[in-house]
mmCIF file with all atom_site columns, N, CA and C in Angstrom:
data_model
loop_
_atom_site.group_PDB
_atom_site.id
_atom_site.type_symbol
_atom_site.label_atom_id
_atom_site.label_alt_id
_atom_site.label_comp_id
_atom_site.label_asym_id
_atom_site.label_entity_id
_atom_site.label_seq_id
_atom_site.pdbx_PDB_ins_code
_atom_site.Cartn_x
_atom_site.Cartn_y
_atom_site.Cartn_z
_atom_site.occupancy
_atom_site.B_iso_or_equiv
_atom_site.pdbx_formal_charge
_atom_site.auth_seq_id
_atom_site.auth_comp_id
_atom_site.auth_asym_id
_atom_site.auth_atom_id
_atom_site.pdbx_PDB_model_num
ATOM 1   N N  . MET A 1 1  ? -34.459 41.561 47.915 1.00 80.00 ? 1  MET A N  1
ATOM 2   C CA . MET A 1 1  ? -34.314 41.036 46.618 1.00 80.00 ? 1  MET A CA 1
ATOM 3   C C  . MET A 1 1  ? -33.295 40.030 46.498 1.00 80.00 ? 1  MET A C  1
ATOM 4   N N  . THR A 1 2  ? -33.526 38.989 45.671 1.00 91.00 ? 2  THR A N  1
ATOM 5   C CA . THR A 1 2  ? -32.468 37.954 45.483 1.00 91.00 ? 2  THR A CA 1
ATOM 6   C C  . THR A 1 2  ? -31.376 38.506 44.594 1.00 91.00 ? 2  THR A C  1
ATOM 7   N N  . GLN A 1 3  ? -30.348 37.802 44.499 1.00 92.00 ? 3  GLN A N  1
ATOM 8   C CA . GLN A 1 3  ? -29.186 38.249 43.707 1.00 92.00 ? 3  GLN A CA 1
ATOM 9   C C  . GLN A 1 3  ? -29.549 38.217 42.188 1.00 92.00 ? 3  GLN A C  1
ATOM 10  N N  . ALA A 1 4  ? -30.395 37.260 41.767 1.00 92.00 ? 4  ALA A N  1
ATOM 11  C CA . ALA A 1 4  ? -30.738 37.281 40.412 1.00 92.00 ? 4  ALA A CA 1
ATOM 12  C C  . ALA A 1 4  ? -31.645 38.466 40.082 1.00 92.00 ? 4  ALA A C  1
ATOM 13  N N  . GLN A 1 5  ? -32.438 38.824 41.022 1.00 90.00 ? 5  GLN A N  1
ATOM 14  C CA . GLN A 1 5  ? -33.305 40.132 40.730 1.00 90.00 ? 5  GLN A CA 1
ATOM 15  C C  . GLN A 1 5  ? -32.466 41.294 40.702 1.00 90.00 ? 5  GLN A C  1
ATOM 16  N N  . ARG A 1 6  ? -31.429 41.409 41.622 1.00 89.00 ? 6  ARG A N  1
ATOM 17  C CA . ARG A 1 6  ? -30.496 42.552 41.533 1.00 89.00 ? 6  ARG A CA 1
ATOM 18  C C  . ARG A 1 6  ? -29.823 42.611 40.247 1.00 89.00 ? 6  ARG A C  1
ATOM 19  N N  . ASN A 1 7  ? -29.313 41.517 39.783 1.00 90.00 ? 7  ASN A N  1
ATOM 20  C CA . ASN A 1 7  ? -28.581 41.543 38.511 1.00 90.00 ? 7  ASN A CA 1
ATOM 21  C C  . ASN A 1 7  ? -29.522 41.887 37.400 1.00 90.00 ? 7  ASN A C  1
ATOM 22  N N  . ALA A 1 8  ? -30.680 41.325 37.364 1.00 91.00 ? 8  ALA A N  1
ATOM 23  C CA . ALA A 1 8  ? -31.652 41.754 36.286 1.00 91.00 ? 8  ALA A CA 1
ATOM 24  C C  . ALA A 1 8  ? -31.909 43.170 36.334 1.00 91.00 ? 8  ALA A C  1
ATOM 25  N N  . PHE A 1 9  ? -32.103 43.733 37.524 1.00 89.00 ? 9  PHE A N  1
ATOM 26  C CA . PHE A 1 9  ? -32.353 45.167 37.635 1.00 89.00 ? 9  PHE A CA 1
ATOM 27  C C  . PHE A 1 9  ? -31.230 46.007 37.136 1.00 89.00 ? 9  PHE A C  1
ATOM 28  N N  . GLU A 1 10 ? -30.000 45.629 37.542 1.00 89.00 ? 10 GLU A N  1
ATOM 29  C CA . GLU A 1 10 ? -28.811 46.398 37.066 1.00 89.00 ? 10 GLU A CA 1
ATOM 30  C C  . GLU A 1 10 ? -28.646 46.353 35.633 1.00 89.00 ? 10 GLU A C  1
ATOM 31  N N  . VAL A 1 11 ? -28.865 45.227 34.943 1.00 91.00 ? 11 VAL A N  1
ATOM 32  C CA . VAL A 1 11 ? -28.775 45.079 33.560 1.00 91.00 ? 11 VAL A CA 1
ATOM 33  C C  . VAL A 1 11 ? -29.845 45.963 32.864 1.00 91.00 ? 11 VAL A C  1
ATOM 34  N N  . ALA A 1 12 ? -31.081 45.856 33.311 1.00 91.00 ? 12 ALA A N  1
ATOM 35  C CA . ALA A 1 12 ? -32.088 46.560 32.748 1.00 91.00 ? 12 ALA A CA 1
ATOM 36  C C  . ALA A 1 12 ? -32.014 48.137 32.824 1.00 91.00 ? 12 ALA A C  1
ATOM 37  N N  . SER A 1 13 ? -31.458 48.543 33.963 1.00 88.00 ? 13 SER A N  1
ATOM 38  C CA . SER A 1 13 ? -31.328 49.917 34.300 1.00 88.00 ? 13 SER A CA 1
ATOM 39  C C  . SER A 1 13 ? -30.103 50.589 33.734 1.00 88.00 ? 13 SER A C  1
ATOM 40  N N  . GLY A 1 14 ? -29.286 49.920 33.025 1.00 88.00 ? 14 GLY A N  1
ATOM 41  C CA . GLY A 1 14 ? -27.993 50.448 32.481 1.00 88.00 ? 14 GLY A CA 1
ATOM 42  C C  . GLY A 1 14 ? -26.931 50.354 33.454 1.00 88.00 ? 14 GLY A C  1
ATOM 43  N N  . HIS A 1 15 ? -26.842 49.366 34.319 1.00 86.00 ? 15 HIS A N  1
ATOM 44  C CA . HIS A 1 15 ? -25.837 49.081 35.263 1.00 86.00 ? 15 HIS A CA 1
ATOM 45  C C  . HIS A 1 15 ? -25.694 50.135 36.287 1.00 86.00 ? 15 HIS A C  1
ATOM 46  N N  . PHE A 1 16 ? -26.863 50.654 36.720 1.00 85.00 ? 16 PHE A N  1
ATOM 47  C CA . PHE A 1 16 ? -26.946 51.554 37.882 1.00 85.00 ? 16 PHE A CA 1
ATOM 48  C C  . PHE A 1 16 ? -27.184 50.655 39.120 1.00 85.00 ? 16 PHE A C  1
ATOM 49  N N  . ASP A 1 17 ? -26.577 51.021 40.184 1.00 87.00 ? 17 ASP A N  1
ATOM 50  C CA . ASP A 1 17 ? -26.742 50.254 41.471 1.00 87.00 ? 17 ASP A CA 1
ATOM 51  C C  . ASP A 1 17 ? -28.141 50.631 42.077 1.00 87.00 ? 17 ASP A C  1
ATOM 52  N N  . ILE A 1 18 ? -28.833 49.794 42.592 1.00 88.00 ? 18 ILE A N  1
ATOM 53  C CA . ILE A 1 18 ? -30.187 50.022 43.122 1.00 88.00 ? 18 ILE A CA 1
ATOM 54  C C  . ILE A 1 18 ? -30.149 50.989 44.308 1.00 88.00 ? 18 ILE A C  1
ATOM 55  N N  . THR A 1 19 ? -29.112 50.944 45.091 1.00 89.00 ? 19 THR A N  1
ATOM 56  C CA . THR A 1 19 ? -29.034 51.890 46.211 1.00 89.00 ? 19 THR A CA 1
ATOM 57  C C  . THR A 1 19 ? -28.770 53.315 45.681 1.00 89.00 ? 19 THR A C  1
ATOM 58  N N  . PHE A 1 20 ? -27.945 53.453 44.658 1.00 90.00 ? 20 PHE A N  1
ATOM 59  C CA . PHE A 1 20 ? -27.773 54.762 44.120 1.00 90.00 ? 20 PHE A CA 1
ATOM 60  C C  . PHE A 1 20 ? -29.117 55.353 43.590 1.00 90.00 ? 20 PHE A C  1
ATOM 61  N N  . LEU A 1 21 ? -29.842 54.611 42.832 1.00 90.00 ? 21 LEU A N  1
ATOM 62  C CA . LEU A 1 21 ? -31.177 55.112 42.366 1.00 90.00 ? 21 LEU A CA 1
ATOM 63  C C  . LEU A 1 21 ? -32.052 55.401 43.557 1.00 90.00 ? 21 LEU A C  1
ATOM 64  N N  . TYR A 1 22 ? -32.099 54.619 44.569 1.00 92.00 ? 22 TYR A N  1
ATOM 65  C CA . TYR A 1 22 ? -32.937 54.916 45.709 1.00 92.00 ? 22 TYR A CA 1
ATOM 66  C C  . TYR A 1 22 ? -32.476 56.216 46.311 1.00 92.00 ? 22 TYR A C  1
ATOM 67  N N  . LEU A 1 23 ? -31.205 56.496 46.469 1.00 94.00 ? 23 LEU A N  1
ATOM 68  C CA . LEU A 1 23 ? -30.723 57.687 47.088 1.00 94.00 ? 23 LEU A CA 1
ATOM 69  C C  . LEU A 1 23 ? -31.098 58.904 46.243 1.00 94.00 ? 23 LEU A C  1
ATOM 70  N N  . VAL A 1 24 ? -30.974 58.726 44.914 1.00 94.00 ? 24 VAL A N  1
ATOM 71  C CA . VAL A 1 24 ? -31.316 59.832 44.048 1.00 94.00 ? 24 VAL A CA 1
ATOM 72  C C  . VAL A 1 24 ? -32.842 60.150 44.152 1.00 94.00 ? 24 VAL A C  1
ATOM 73  N N  . CYS A 1 25 ? -33.701 59.142 44.144 1.00 95.00 ? 25 CYS A N  1
ATOM 74  C CA . CYS A 1 25 ? -35.064 59.382 44.287 1.00 95.00 ? 25 CYS A CA 1
ATOM 75  C C  . CYS A 1 25 ? -35.471 59.985 45.635 1.00 95.00 ? 25 CYS A C  1
ATOM 76  N N  . VAL A 1 26 ? -34.944 59.503 46.699 1.00 96.00 ? 26 VAL A N  1
ATOM 77  C CA . VAL A 1 26 ? -35.195 60.068 47.989 1.00 96.00 ? 26 VAL A CA 1
ATOM 78  C C  . VAL A 1 26 ? -34.646 61.487 48.150 1.00 96.00 ? 26 VAL A C  1
ATOM 79  N N  . GLY A 1 27 ? -33.487 61.707 47.644 1.00 97.00 ? 27 GLY A N  1
ATOM 80  C CA . GLY A 1 27 ? -32.907 63.042 47.591 1.00 97.00 ? 27 GLY A CA 1
ATOM 81  C C  . GLY A 1 27 ? -33.716 64.077 46.817 1.00 97.00 ? 27 GLY A C  1
ATOM 82  N N  . PHE A 1 28 ? -34.236 63.612 45.654 1.00 98.00 ? 28 PHE A N  1
ATOM 83  C CA . PHE A 1 28 ? -35.098 64.584 44.814 1.00 98.00 ? 28 PHE A CA 1
ATOM 84  C C  . PHE A 1 28 ? -36.424 64.794 45.661 1.00 98.00 ? 28 PHE A C  1
ATOM 85  N N  . PHE A 1 29 ? -36.973 63.767 46.259 1.00 98.00 ? 29 PHE A N  1
ATOM 86  C CA . PHE A 1 29 ? -38.255 63.970 46.983 1.00 98.00 ? 29 PHE A CA 1
ATOM 87  C C  . PHE A 1 29 ? -38.035 64.879 48.229 1.00 98.00 ? 29 PHE A C  1
ATOM 88  N N  . LEU A 1 30 ? -36.967 64.672 48.931 1.00 97.00 ? 30 LEU A N  1
ATOM 89  C CA . LEU A 1 30 ? -36.715 65.587 50.110 1.00 97.00 ? 30 LEU A CA 1
ATOM 90  C C  . LEU A 1 30 ? -36.408 67.066 49.671 1.00 97.00 ? 30 LEU A C  1
ATOM 91  N N  . ALA A 1 31 ? -35.725 67.170 48.513 1.00 98.00 ? 31 ALA A N  1
ATOM 92  C CA . ALA A 1 31 ? -35.418 68.484 48.101 1.00 98.00 ? 31 ALA A CA 1
ATOM 93  C C  . ALA A 1 31 ? -36.776 69.203 47.656 1.00 98.00 ? 31 ALA A C  1
ATOM 94  N N  . THR A 1 32 ? -37.614 68.434 47.017 1.00 98.00 ? 32 THR A N  1
ATOM 95  C CA . THR A 1 32 ? -38.874 68.997 46.623 1.00 98.00 ? 32 THR A CA 1
ATOM 96  C C  . THR A 1 32 ? -39.718 69.417 47.866 1.00 98.00 ? 32 THR A C  1
ATOM 97  N N  . VAL A 1 33 ? -39.748 68.528 48.866 1.00 98.00 ? 33 VAL A N  1
ATOM 98  C CA . VAL A 1 33 ? -40.577 68.869 50.040 1.00 98.00 ? 33 VAL A CA 1
ATOM 99  C C  . VAL A 1 33 ? -40.018 70.090 50.742 1.00 98.00 ? 33 VAL A C  1
ATOM 100 N N  . PHE A 1 34 ? -38.664 70.172 50.922 1.00 98.00 ? 34 PHE A N  1
ATOM 101 C CA . PHE A 1 34 ? -38.091 71.374 51.584 1.00 98.00 ? 34 PHE A CA 1
ATOM 102 C C  . PHE A 1 34 ? -38.207 72.555 50.771 1.00 98.00 ? 34 PHE A C  1
ATOM 103 N N  . PHE A 1 35 ? -38.186 72.524 49.395 1.00 98.00 ? 35 PHE A N  1
ATOM 104 C CA . PHE A 1 35 ? -38.439 73.654 48.610 1.00 98.00 ? 35 PHE A CA 1
ATOM 105 C C  . PHE A 1 35 ? -39.852 74.093 48.788 1.00 98.00 ? 35 PHE A C  1
ATOM 106 N N  . TRP A 1 36 ? -40.831 73.154 48.730 1.00 98.00 ? 36 TRP A N  1
ATOM 107 C CA . TRP A 1 36 ? -42.191 73.616 48.944 1.00 98.00 ? 36 TRP A CA 1
ATOM 108 C C  . TRP A 1 36 ? -42.355 74.261 50.276 1.00 98.00 ? 36 TRP A C  1
ATOM 109 N N  . ALA A 1 37 ? -41.750 73.709 51.361 1.00 98.00 ? 37 ALA A N  1
ATOM 110 C CA . ALA A 1 37 ? -41.914 74.309 52.688 1.00 98.00 ? 37 ALA A CA 1
ATOM 111 C C  . ALA A 1 37 ? -41.312 75.688 52.709 1.00 98.00 ? 37 ALA A C  1
ATOM 112 N N  . ALA A 1 38 ? -40.217 75.933 52.046 1.00 98.00 ? 38 ALA A N  1
ATOM 113 C CA . ALA A 1 38 ? -39.620 77.305 52.020 1.00 98.00 ? 38 ALA A CA 1
ATOM 114 C C  . ALA A 1 38 ? -40.457 78.319 51.312 1.00 98.00 ? 38 ALA A C  1
ATOM 115 N N  . TRP A 1 39 ? -41.042 77.800 50.102 1.00 98.00 ? 39 TRP A N  1
ATOM 116 C CA . TRP A 1 39 ? -41.860 78.619 49.398 1.00 98.00 ? 39 TRP A CA 1
ATOM 117 C C  . TRP A 1 39 ? -43.171 78.969 50.130 1.00 98.00 ? 39 TRP A C  1
ATOM 118 N N  . ALA A 1 40 ? -43.773 78.013 50.785 1.00 97.00 ? 40 ALA A N  1
ATOM 119 C CA . ALA A 1 40 ? -44.970 78.196 51.559 1.00 97.00 ? 40 ALA A CA 1
ATOM 120 C C  . ALA A 1 40 ? -44.688 79.158 52.740 1.00 97.00 ? 40 ALA A C  1
ATOM 121 N N  . ALA A 1 41 ? -43.557 78.969 53.383 1.00 97.00 ? 41 ALA A N  1
ATOM 122 C CA . ALA A 1 41 ? -43.138 79.855 54.557 1.00 97.00 ? 41 ALA A CA 1
ATOM 123 C C  . ALA A 1 41 ? -43.073 81.263 54.096 1.00 97.00 ? 41 ALA A C  1
ATOM 124 N N  . VAL A 1 42 ? -42.416 81.546 52.987 1.00 97.00 ? 42 VAL A N  1
ATOM 125 C CA . VAL A 1 42 ? -42.342 82.939 52.461 1.00 97.00 ? 42 VAL A CA 1
ATOM 126 C C  . VAL A 1 42 ? -43.720 83.425 52.088 1.00 97.00 ? 42 VAL A C  1
ATOM 127 N N  . ASP A 1 43 ? -44.491 82.688 51.535 1.00 97.00 ? 43 ASP A N  1
ATOM 128 C CA . ASP A 1 43 ? -45.883 83.129 51.161 1.00 97.00 ? 43 ASP A CA 1
ATOM 129 C C  . ASP A 1 43 ? -46.692 83.505 52.360 1.00 97.00 ? 43 ASP A C  1
ATOM 130 N N  . VAL A 1 44 ? -46.626 82.573 53.465 1.00 96.00 ? 44 VAL A N  1
ATOM 131 C CA . VAL A 1 44 ? -47.447 82.831 54.648 1.00 96.00 ? 44 VAL A CA 1
ATOM 132 C C  . VAL A 1 44 ? -46.844 84.050 55.373 1.00 96.00 ? 44 VAL A C  1
ATOM 133 N N  . TRP A 1 45 ? -45.514 84.117 55.443 1.00 96.00 ? 45 TRP A N  1
ATOM 134 C CA . TRP A 1 45 ? -44.858 85.236 56.123 1.00 96.00 ? 45 TRP A CA 1
ATOM 135 C C  . TRP A 1 45 ? -45.265 86.580 55.432 1.00 96.00 ? 45 TRP A C  1
ATOM 136 N N  . ASN A 1 46 ? -45.307 86.624 54.106 1.00 97.00 ? 46 ASN A N  1
ATOM 137 C CA . ASN A 1 46 ? -45.709 87.867 53.410 1.00 97.00 ? 46 ASN A CA 1
ATOM 138 C C  . ASN A 1 46 ? -47.155 88.198 53.740 1.00 97.00 ? 46 ASN A C  1
ATOM 139 N N  . GLY A 1 47 ? -48.080 87.205 53.825 1.00 96.00 ? 47 GLY A N  1
ATOM 140 C CA . GLY A 1 47 ? -49.395 87.427 54.162 1.00 96.00 ? 47 GLY A CA 1
ATOM 141 C C  . GLY A 1 47 ? -49.561 87.889 55.626 1.00 96.00 ? 47 GLY A C  1
ATOM 142 N N  . TRP A 1 48 ? -48.700 87.413 56.480 1.00 95.00 ? 48 TRP A N  1
ATOM 143 C CA . TRP A 1 48 ? -48.811 87.848 57.884 1.00 95.00 ? 48 TRP A CA 1
ATOM 144 C C  . TRP A 1 48 ? -48.233 89.272 57.994 1.00 95.00 ? 48 TRP A C  1
ATOM 145 N N  . ALA A 1 49 ? -47.217 89.626 57.299 1.00 96.00 ? 49 ALA A N  1
ATOM 146 C CA . ALA A 1 49 ? -46.519 90.888 57.338 1.00 96.00 ? 49 ALA A CA 1
ATOM 147 C C  . ALA A 1 49 ? -47.552 91.979 56.838 1.00 96.00 ? 49 ALA A C  1
ATOM 148 N N  . ASN A 1 50 ? -48.414 91.583 55.896 1.00 96.00 ? 50 ASN A N  1
ATOM 149 C CA . ASN A 1 50 ? -49.422 92.444 55.244 1.00 96.00 ? 50 ASN A CA 1
ATOM 150 C C  . ASN A 1 50 ? -50.730 92.428 55.950 1.00 96.00 ? 50 ASN A C  1
ATOM 151 N N  . GLU A 1 51 ? -50.736 91.732 57.130 1.00 94.00 ? 51 GLU A N  1
ATOM 152 C CA . GLU A 1 51 ? -51.919 91.667 58.052 1.00 94.00 ? 51 GLU A CA 1
ATOM 153 C C  . GLU A 1 51 ? -53.131 90.940 57.346 1.00 94.00 ? 51 GLU A C  1
ATOM 154 N N  . LYS A 1 52 ? -52.784 89.998 56.397 1.00 94.00 ? 52 LYS A N  1
ATOM 155 C CA . LYS A 1 52 ? -53.839 89.255 55.675 1.00 94.00 ? 52 LYS A CA 1
ATOM 156 C C  . LYS A 1 52 ? -53.975 87.894 56.286 1.00 94.00 ? 52 LYS A C  1
ATOM 157 N N  . VAL A 1 53 ? -52.948 87.493 57.136 1.00 94.00 ? 53 VAL A N  1
ATOM 158 C CA . VAL A 1 53 ? -52.955 86.147 57.732 1.00 94.00 ? 53 VAL A CA 1
ATOM 159 C C  . VAL A 1 53 ? -52.877 86.369 59.254 1.00 94.00 ? 53 VAL A C  1
ATOM 160 N N  . ARG A 1 54 ? -53.762 85.698 60.046 1.00 95.00 ? 54 ARG A N  1
ATOM 161 C CA . ARG A 1 54 ? -53.775 85.915 61.451 1.00 95.00 ? 54 ARG A CA 1
ATOM 162 C C  . ARG A 1 54 ? -52.680 85.136 62.120 1.00 95.00 ? 54 ARG A C  1
ATOM 163 N N  . ASN A 1 55 ? -52.397 85.537 63.356 1.00 95.00 ? 55 ASN A N  1
ATOM 164 C CA . ASN A 1 55 ? -51.332 84.872 64.075 1.00 95.00 ? 55 ASN A CA 1
ATOM 165 C C  . ASN A 1 55 ? -51.574 83.461 64.261 1.00 95.00 ? 55 ASN A C  1
ATOM 166 N N  . GLN A 1 56 ? -52.822 83.061 64.566 1.00 96.00 ? 56 GLN A N  1
ATOM 167 C CA . GLN A 1 56 ? -53.205 81.683 64.795 1.00 96.00 ? 56 GLN A CA 1
ATOM 168 C C  . GLN A 1 56 ? -52.901 80.850 63.499 1.00 96.00 ? 56 GLN A C  1
ATOM 169 N N  . THR A 1 57 ? -53.247 81.434 62.327 1.00 95.00 ? 57 THR A N  1
ATOM 170 C CA . THR A 1 57 ? -52.923 80.742 61.144 1.00 95.00 ? 57 THR A CA 1
ATOM 171 C C  . THR A 1 57 ? -51.407 80.531 60.941 1.00 95.00 ? 57 THR A C  1
ATOM 172 N N  . LEU A 1 58 ? -50.721 81.510 61.208 1.00 95.00 ? 58 LEU A N  1
ATOM 173 C CA . LEU A 1 58 ? -49.187 81.388 61.066 1.00 95.00 ? 58 LEU A CA 1
ATOM 174 C C  . LEU A 1 58 ? -48.681 80.291 62.020 1.00 95.00 ? 58 LEU A C  1
ATOM 175 N N  . LYS A 1 59 ? -49.118 80.256 63.244 1.00 96.00 ? 59 LYS A N  1
ATOM 176 C CA . LYS A 1 59 ? -48.733 79.223 64.154 1.00 96.00 ? 59 LYS A CA 1
ATOM 177 C C  . LYS A 1 59 ? -49.105 77.808 63.653 1.00 96.00 ? 59 LYS A C  1
ATOM 178 N N  . GLN A 1 60 ? -50.373 77.691 63.173 1.00 97.00 ? 60 GLN A N  1
ATOM 179 C CA . GLN A 1 60 ? -50.783 76.368 62.703 1.00 97.00 ? 60 GLN A CA 1
ATOM 180 C C  . GLN A 1 60 ? -49.967 75.940 61.525 1.00 97.00 ? 60 GLN A C  1
ATOM 181 N N  . PHE A 1 61 ? -49.613 76.828 60.644 1.00 97.00 ? 61 PHE A N  1
ATOM 182 C CA . PHE A 1 61 ? -48.812 76.523 59.462 1.00 97.00 ? 61 PHE A CA 1
ATOM 183 C C  . PHE A 1 61 ? -47.431 76.074 59.886 1.00 97.00 ? 61 PHE A C  1
ATOM 184 N N  . ALA A 1 62 ? -46.829 76.786 60.907 1.00 97.00 ? 62 ALA A N  1
ATOM 185 C CA . ALA A 1 62 ? -45.504 76.437 61.359 1.00 97.00 ? 62 ALA A CA 1
ATOM 186 C C  . ALA A 1 62 ? -45.521 74.998 61.981 1.00 97.00 ? 62 ALA A C  1
ATOM 187 N N  . ILE A 1 63 ? -46.471 74.717 62.707 1.00 98.00 ? 63 ILE A N  1
ATOM 188 C CA . ILE A 1 63 ? -46.573 73.421 63.349 1.00 98.00 ? 63 ILE A CA 1
ATOM 189 C C  . ILE A 1 63 ? -46.800 72.283 62.336 1.00 98.00 ? 63 ILE A C  1
ATOM 190 N N  . ARG A 1 64 ? -47.720 72.527 61.477 1.00 98.00 ? 64 ARG A N  1
ATOM 191 C CA . ARG A 1 64 ? -48.069 71.442 60.439 1.00 98.00 ? 64 ARG A CA 1
ATOM 192 C C  . ARG A 1 64 ? -46.854 71.272 59.487 1.00 98.00 ? 64 ARG A C  1
ATOM 193 N N  . THR A 1 65 ? -46.178 72.359 59.118 1.00 98.00 ? 65 THR A N  1
ATOM 194 C CA . THR A 1 65 ? -45.006 72.135 58.277 1.00 98.00 ? 65 THR A CA 1
ATOM 195 C C  . THR A 1 65 ? -43.867 71.428 58.972 1.00 98.00 ? 65 THR A C  1
ATOM 196 N N  . THR A 1 66 ? -43.705 71.759 60.233 1.00 98.00 ? 66 THR A N  1
ATOM 197 C CA . THR A 1 66 ? -42.646 71.078 61.022 1.00 98.00 ? 66 THR A CA 1
ATOM 198 C C  . THR A 1 66 ? -42.987 69.613 61.171 1.00 98.00 ? 66 THR A C  1
ATOM 199 N N  . VAL A 1 67 ? -44.211 69.277 61.464 1.00 98.00 ? 67 VAL A N  1
ATOM 200 C CA . VAL A 1 67 ? -44.562 67.921 61.586 1.00 98.00 ? 67 VAL A CA 1
ATOM 201 C C  . VAL A 1 67 ? -44.362 67.165 60.324 1.00 98.00 ? 67 VAL A C  1
ATOM 202 N N  . LEU A 1 68 ? -44.829 67.818 59.156 1.00 97.00 ? 68 LEU A N  1
ATOM 203 C CA . LEU A 1 68 ? -44.650 67.229 57.892 1.00 97.00 ? 68 LEU A CA 1
ATOM 204 C C  . LEU A 1 68 ? -43.201 66.942 57.584 1.00 97.00 ? 68 LEU A C  1
ATOM 205 N N  . LEU A 1 69 ? -42.307 67.905 57.771 1.00 98.00 ? 69 LEU A N  1
ATOM 206 C CA . LEU A 1 69 ? -40.903 67.668 57.478 1.00 98.00 ? 69 LEU A CA 1
ATOM 207 C C  . LEU A 1 69 ? -40.249 66.589 58.292 1.00 98.00 ? 69 LEU A C  1
ATOM 208 N N  . VAL A 1 70 ? -40.611 66.545 59.609 1.00 98.00 ? 70 VAL A N  1
ATOM 209 C CA . VAL A 1 70 ? -40.078 65.624 60.519 1.00 98.00 ? 70 VAL A CA 1
ATOM 210 C C  . VAL A 1 70 ? -40.531 64.201 60.103 1.00 98.00 ? 70 VAL A C  1
ATOM 211 N N  . MET A 1 71 ? -41.834 64.023 59.696 1.00 98.00 ? 71 MET A N  1
ATOM 212 C CA . MET A 1 71 ? -42.378 62.794 59.297 1.00 98.00 ? 71 MET A CA 1
ATOM 213 C C  . MET A 1 71 ? -41.739 62.323 57.918 1.00 98.00 ? 71 MET A C  1
ATOM 214 N N  . VAL A 1 72 ? -41.538 63.196 57.059 1.00 97.00 ? 72 VAL A N  1
ATOM 215 C CA . VAL A 1 72 ? -41.006 62.820 55.722 1.00 97.00 ? 72 VAL A CA 1
ATOM 216 C C  . VAL A 1 72 ? -39.539 62.405 55.927 1.00 97.00 ? 72 VAL A C  1
ATOM 217 N N  . VAL A 1 73 ? -38.721 63.154 56.736 1.00 97.00 ? 73 VAL A N  1
ATOM 218 C CA . VAL A 1 73 ? -37.333 62.747 56.988 1.00 97.00 ? 73 VAL A CA 1
ATOM 219 C C  . VAL A 1 73 ? -37.282 61.435 57.708 1.00 97.00 ? 73 VAL A C  1
ATOM 220 N N  . TRP A 1 74 ? -38.193 61.189 58.688 1.00 97.00 ? 74 TRP A N  1
ATOM 221 C CA . TRP A 1 74 ? -38.147 60.038 59.441 1.00 97.00 ? 74 TRP A CA 1
ATOM 222 C C  . TRP A 1 74 ? -38.557 58.767 58.548 1.00 97.00 ? 74 TRP A C  1
ATOM 223 N N  . MET A 1 75 ? -39.559 58.949 57.736 1.00 96.00 ? 75 MET A N  1
ATOM 224 C CA . MET A 1 75 ? -40.002 57.826 56.914 1.00 96.00 ? 75 MET A CA 1
ATOM 225 C C  . MET A 1 75 ? -39.086 57.521 55.690 1.00 96.00 ? 75 MET A C  1
ATOM 226 N N  . PHE A 1 76 ? -38.492 58.553 55.116 1.00 93.00 ? 76 PHE A N  1
ATOM 227 C CA . PHE A 1 76 ? -37.790 58.269 53.843 1.00 93.00 ? 76 PHE A CA 1
ATOM 228 C C  . PHE A 1 76 ? -36.304 58.394 53.941 1.00 93.00 ? 76 PHE A C  1
ATOM 229 N N  . ALA A 1 77 ? -35.802 59.121 54.971 1.00 90.00 ? 77 ALA A N  1
ATOM 230 C CA . ALA A 1 77 ? -34.305 59.317 55.042 1.00 90.00 ? 77 ALA A CA 1
ATOM 231 C C  . ALA A 1 77 ? -33.621 58.523 56.204 1.00 90.00 ? 77 ALA A C  1
ATOM 232 N N  . SER A 1 78 ? -34.396 57.705 56.793 1.00 83.00 ? 78 SER A N  1
ATOM 233 C CA . SER A 1 78 ? -33.821 56.903 57.964 1.00 83.00 ? 78 SER A CA 1
ATOM 234 C C  . SER A 1 78 ? -33.227 55.620 57.474 1.00 83.00 ? 78 SER A C  1
#
């Protein structure tokens, strides 16, 4: 962004710095993704403990969730 664009953004947003707003948005997104992963892990674990979810499904969930979290952190928090 040019300096004029930065100044226009800061004036229009109520004098918030663009990097601050970026960090807030990324932080909210990461918190939401990690909250979803925790909720899903508890749900899958309860299903596995009650023998409603097979071992293979539990393993697939763990791998997919780990890959999702690594990709999200790599893409948005780096």
